[in-house]
């Protein structure tokens, strides 16, 4: 059974940092690209970042470029999102999603809540 | 960026009704469109990809159509478990975007 489990969320002050993890199981993680998507409280979905299976291709939304860094460790079946210089507007539930050929996002994790507040 | 506009933003319907949600793209995206269902406190669930392909395990009352700039999601006969928020997503560009969502509520 495919599973994606996010962790690492919590309360952080503006300007602070946080590292999110997404643990994958039930499939060959190294064969799939991955994405991070976020959803602010009561709002819609916003794509955050993409990483290819080999980490050779990485994209970011303009809203996080220069502040967030996506990475993965295929040996540990894990995806990461390093978030620096956090702002109030980064408050959201963050989801990881499996990506097939950049056209199908078929499995999503349950999400982890990041709250940026003083 | 490619903008997606869903209509309506809110829809009130009854069990058994046929409902249609529209998603319009600001430029052509071929068939690179997906539909998701999201219930409160849960992750989005993939319903349709490539505009009209039903994801495995999704009931056949859900269907998608369209290409280019206009797309529709149709639920042929609403069931109680279908009341949720629906999002379209374009994957034509390397910057994927979502529509603002359509909230489907029980009349």
Short mmCIF file of C-alpha atoms in Angstrom, two decimals:
data_model
loop_
_atom_site.label_atom_id
_atom_site.label_comp_id
_atom_site.label_asym_id
_atom_site.label_seq_id
_atom_site.Cartn_x
_atom_site.Cartn_y
_atom_site.Cartn_z
CA UNK A 1 0.00 0.00 0.00
CA UNK A 2 1.35 3.40 -0.99
CA UNK A 3 1.82 5.71 1.98
CA UNK A 4 3.16 9.23 2.33
CA UNK A 5 3.56 10.57 5.85
CA UNK A 6 4.56 14.17 6.47
CA UNK A 7 6.16 15.38 9.68
CA UNK A 8 8.08 18.33 11.04
CA UNK A 9 5.36 20.95 11.20
CA UNK A 10 4.80 23.19 14.18
CA UNK A 11 4.77 26.73 15.51
CA UNK A 12 7.64 28.99 14.45
CA UNK A 13 8.28 32.72 14.74
CA UNK A 14 8.48 34.95 11.67
CA UNK A 15 11.99 34.79 10.25
CA UNK A 16 12.52 31.31 11.64
CA UNK A 17 13.20 27.99 9.95
CA UNK A 18 11.59 24.59 9.80
CA UNK A 19 12.33 21.35 7.96
CA UNK A 20 9.49 19.18 6.76
CA UNK A 21 9.85 15.50 5.93
CA UNK A 22 7.74 13.14 3.87
CA UNK A 23 8.34 9.43 4.45
CA UNK A 24 7.34 7.22 1.54
CA UNK A 25 6.52 3.52 1.59
CA UNK A 26 4.78 0.91 -0.53
CA UNK A 27 6.40 1.91 -3.82
CA UNK A 28 9.82 2.45 -5.41
CA UNK A 29 10.39 6.00 -4.21
CA UNK A 30 13.46 6.53 -6.38
CA UNK A 31 11.38 6.10 -9.54
CA UNK A 32 8.97 8.97 -8.89
CA UNK A 33 9.07 12.74 -8.93
CA UNK A 34 7.52 14.47 -5.94
CA UNK A 35 5.82 17.74 -5.09
CA UNK A 36 5.04 19.87 -2.06
CA UNK A 37 1.66 21.63 -2.01
CA UNK A 38 0.27 23.85 0.72
CA UNK A 39 -3.13 25.06 1.83
CA UNK A 40 -3.58 28.09 4.05
CA UNK A 41 -6.41 27.86 6.59
CA UNK A 42 -9.75 28.08 4.78
CA UNK A 43 -8.07 28.68 1.44
CA UNK A 44 -7.32 26.77 -1.76
CA UNK A 45 -4.38 24.65 -2.86
CA UNK A 46 -1.03 26.18 -3.84
CA UNK A 47 1.81 24.25 -5.44
CA UNK A 48 5.13 24.94 -3.68
CA UNK A 49 7.92 22.87 -5.22
CA UNK A 50 8.81 19.94 -7.50
CA UNK A 51 11.77 17.56 -7.56
CA UNK A 52 12.48 14.90 -10.15
CA UNK A 53 13.30 11.32 -9.23
CA UNK A 54 17.05 11.87 -9.45
CA UNK A 55 16.95 15.43 -8.05
CA UNK A 56 18.25 16.70 -11.39
CA UNK A 57 15.26 18.99 -11.95
CA UNK A 58 13.82 21.28 -9.28
CA UNK A 59 11.19 24.01 -9.53
CA UNK A 60 9.77 26.46 -7.00
CA UNK A 61 6.76 28.73 -6.85
CA UNK A 62 7.74 32.40 -6.96
CA UNK A 63 6.27 32.86 -3.48
CA UNK A 64 8.94 30.61 -1.91
CA UNK A 65 11.88 30.91 -4.30
CA UNK A 66 15.09 31.77 -2.47
CA UNK A 67 13.62 30.82 0.92
CA UNK A 68 12.61 27.16 0.56
CA UNK A 69 14.77 24.23 -0.58
CA UNK A 70 13.39 20.89 -1.71
CA UNK A 71 15.55 17.75 -1.51
CA UNK A 72 15.24 14.00 -1.30
CA UNK A 73 17.16 10.99 -0.05
CA UNK A 74 16.24 7.99 -2.18
CA UNK A 75 18.17 5.65 0.11
CA UNK A 76 15.91 6.73 2.98
CA UNK A 77 12.71 6.95 0.89
CA UNK A 78 12.29 10.50 2.10
CA UNK A 79 11.42 13.92 0.71
CA UNK A 80 12.28 17.16 2.48
CA UNK A 81 11.39 20.83 2.45
CA UNK A 82 13.74 23.21 4.21
CA UNK A 83 11.87 26.42 4.93
CA UNK A 84 13.85 29.52 5.92
CA UNK A 85 12.90 33.16 6.49
CA UNK A 86 9.35 32.09 7.24
CA UNK A 87 6.54 34.63 6.97
CA UNK A 88 3.03 34.81 8.37
CA UNK A 89 1.70 33.96 4.91
CA UNK A 90 3.56 30.63 4.93
CA UNK A 91 1.10 29.38 7.55
CA UNK A 92 -0.57 26.36 5.97
CA UNK A 93 -0.98 22.63 5.90
CA UNK A 94 1.83 21.22 3.76
CA UNK A 95 1.23 18.09 1.70
CA UNK A 96 3.62 15.93 -0.28
CA UNK A 97 2.27 14.32 -3.46
CA UNK A 98 3.60 11.62 -5.77
CA UNK A 99 4.00 12.69 -9.39
CA UNK A 100 3.81 10.47 -12.48
CA UNK A 101 5.33 12.00 -15.60
CA UNK A 102 4.36 15.50 -14.42
CA UNK A 103 0.76 14.75 -15.32
CA UNK A 104 -0.75 12.63 -12.53
CA UNK A 105 -0.50 13.29 -8.80
CA UNK A 106 -2.04 10.11 -7.54
CA UNK A 107 -1.09 9.85 -3.87
CA UNK A 108 -0.97 12.57 -1.24
CA UNK A 109 0.10 12.53 2.38
CA UNK A 110 -2.20 13.58 5.21
CA UNK A 111 -0.43 16.91 5.64
CA UNK A 112 1.51 18.68 8.39
CA UNK A 113 0.53 22.07 9.79
CA UNK A 114 3.03 24.92 9.83
CA UNK A 115 2.06 27.98 11.84
CA UNK A 116 4.17 31.11 11.57
CA UNK A 117 3.32 33.50 14.35
CA UNK A 118 4.93 35.59 17.04
CA UNK B 1 1.41 31.70 -14.89
CA UNK B 2 -1.66 29.91 -16.20
CA UNK B 3 -4.78 30.93 -14.28
CA UNK B 4 -7.70 28.56 -13.72
CA UNK B 5 -11.18 29.88 -12.98
CA UNK B 6 -13.80 27.51 -11.65
CA UNK B 7 -17.53 28.14 -11.79
CA UNK B 8 -19.55 28.16 -9.76
CA UNK B 9 -17.58 28.78 -6.57
CA UNK B 10 -20.48 27.43 -4.53
CA UNK B 11 -23.12 24.92 -5.51
CA UNK B 12 -26.10 23.67 -3.55
CA UNK B 13 -27.65 20.42 -4.79
CA UNK B 14 -29.65 17.41 -3.67
CA UNK B 15 -28.86 13.71 -3.55
CA UNK B 16 -29.55 12.26 -6.99
CA UNK B 17 -28.95 15.52 -8.86
CA UNK B 18 -26.65 15.78 -11.86
CA UNK B 19 -24.11 18.56 -11.37
CA UNK B 20 -21.46 20.11 -13.58
CA UNK B 21 -18.47 22.20 -12.56
CA UNK B 22 -16.54 24.21 -15.15
CA UNK B 23 -12.86 25.09 -15.17
CA UNK B 24 -11.51 27.66 -17.63
CA UNK B 25 -7.80 28.16 -18.30
CA UNK B 26 -6.25 31.52 -19.19
CA UNK B 27 -4.43 29.85 -22.09
CA UNK B 28 -4.56 26.50 -23.83
CA UNK B 29 -3.40 23.55 -21.77
CA UNK B 30 -4.25 20.69 -24.15
CA UNK B 31 -5.60 17.93 -21.89
CA UNK B 32 -3.23 18.50 -18.98
CA UNK B 33 -5.99 18.92 -16.44
CA UNK B 34 -6.87 17.02 -13.28
CA UNK B 35 -9.79 17.15 -10.86
CA UNK B 36 -9.59 16.56 -7.10
CA UNK B 37 -12.11 16.11 -4.32
CA UNK B 38 -11.28 17.38 -0.85
CA UNK B 39 -13.22 16.85 2.34
CA UNK B 40 -12.63 18.92 5.52
CA UNK B 41 -9.41 17.99 7.28
CA UNK B 42 -8.39 15.54 4.56
CA UNK B 43 -5.90 15.54 1.71
CA UNK B 44 -7.12 16.07 -1.85
CA UNK B 45 -8.14 12.90 -3.66
CA UNK B 46 -7.46 12.50 -7.39
CA UNK B 47 -10.65 11.87 -9.37
CA UNK B 48 -9.80 12.58 -13.02
CA UNK B 49 -6.53 13.11 -14.88
CA UNK B 50 -5.70 13.95 -18.48
CA UNK B 51 -9.03 15.79 -18.54
CA UNK B 52 -11.18 12.67 -18.91
CA UNK B 53 -9.40 9.60 -17.48
CA UNK B 54 -11.03 8.24 -14.35
CA UNK B 55 -8.55 7.41 -11.60
CA UNK B 56 -8.65 3.80 -10.45
CA UNK B 57 -11.22 3.19 -7.73
CA UNK B 58 -13.22 6.36 -8.43
CA UNK B 59 -16.95 5.73 -9.03
CA UNK B 60 -18.13 5.93 -12.62
CA UNK B 61 -20.67 8.65 -11.76
CA UNK B 62 -17.71 11.04 -12.01
CA UNK B 63 -16.65 12.07 -15.49
CA UNK B 64 -14.49 14.76 -17.05
CA UNK B 65 -14.36 16.35 -20.46
CA UNK B 66 -12.78 19.19 -22.39
CA UNK B 67 -9.51 20.30 -23.90
CA UNK B 68 -7.72 23.54 -24.62
CA UNK B 69 -9.19 26.13 -22.29
CA UNK B 70 -12.56 24.77 -21.13
CA UNK B 71 -13.15 21.69 -19.01
CA UNK B 72 -16.00 20.17 -17.05
CA UNK B 73 -16.41 17.76 -14.17
CA UNK B 74 -19.79 16.05 -14.05
CA UNK B 75 -21.29 13.98 -11.27
CA UNK B 76 -24.18 12.08 -12.81
CA UNK B 77 -26.14 11.30 -9.63
CA UNK B 78 -24.98 12.92 -6.41
CA UNK B 79 -24.41 10.66 -3.45
CA UNK B 80 -24.17 11.83 0.19
CA UNK B 81 -20.41 11.21 0.22
CA UNK B 82 -19.90 13.55 -2.77
CA UNK B 83 -20.53 16.72 -0.81
CA UNK B 84 -17.06 18.26 -0.67
CA UNK B 85 -14.87 20.87 -2.33
CA UNK B 86 -13.62 20.21 -5.86
CA UNK B 87 -10.47 21.64 -7.45
CA UNK B 88 -9.16 21.60 -10.99
CA UNK B 89 -5.41 21.64 -11.63
CA UNK B 90 -3.39 22.33 -14.75
CA UNK B 91 -0.13 20.50 -15.38
CA UNK B 92 0.67 21.94 -18.79
CA UNK B 93 3.44 24.21 -17.54
CA UNK B 94 6.29 23.56 -15.13
CA UNK B 95 4.38 25.79 -12.69
CA UNK B 96 1.21 23.82 -11.95
CA UNK B 97 -1.75 25.81 -10.69
CA UNK B 98 -5.13 25.07 -9.13
CA UNK B 99 -8.54 26.60 -9.54
CA UNK B 100 -10.01 28.41 -6.55
CA UNK B 101 -12.33 25.51 -5.73
CA UNK B 102 -16.04 24.73 -5.91
CA UNK B 103 -17.79 23.96 -2.67
CA UNK B 104 -20.65 21.50 -3.17
CA UNK B 105 -23.20 21.48 -0.37
CA UNK B 106 -26.40 19.64 0.36
CA UNK B 107 -29.57 21.57 -0.47
#
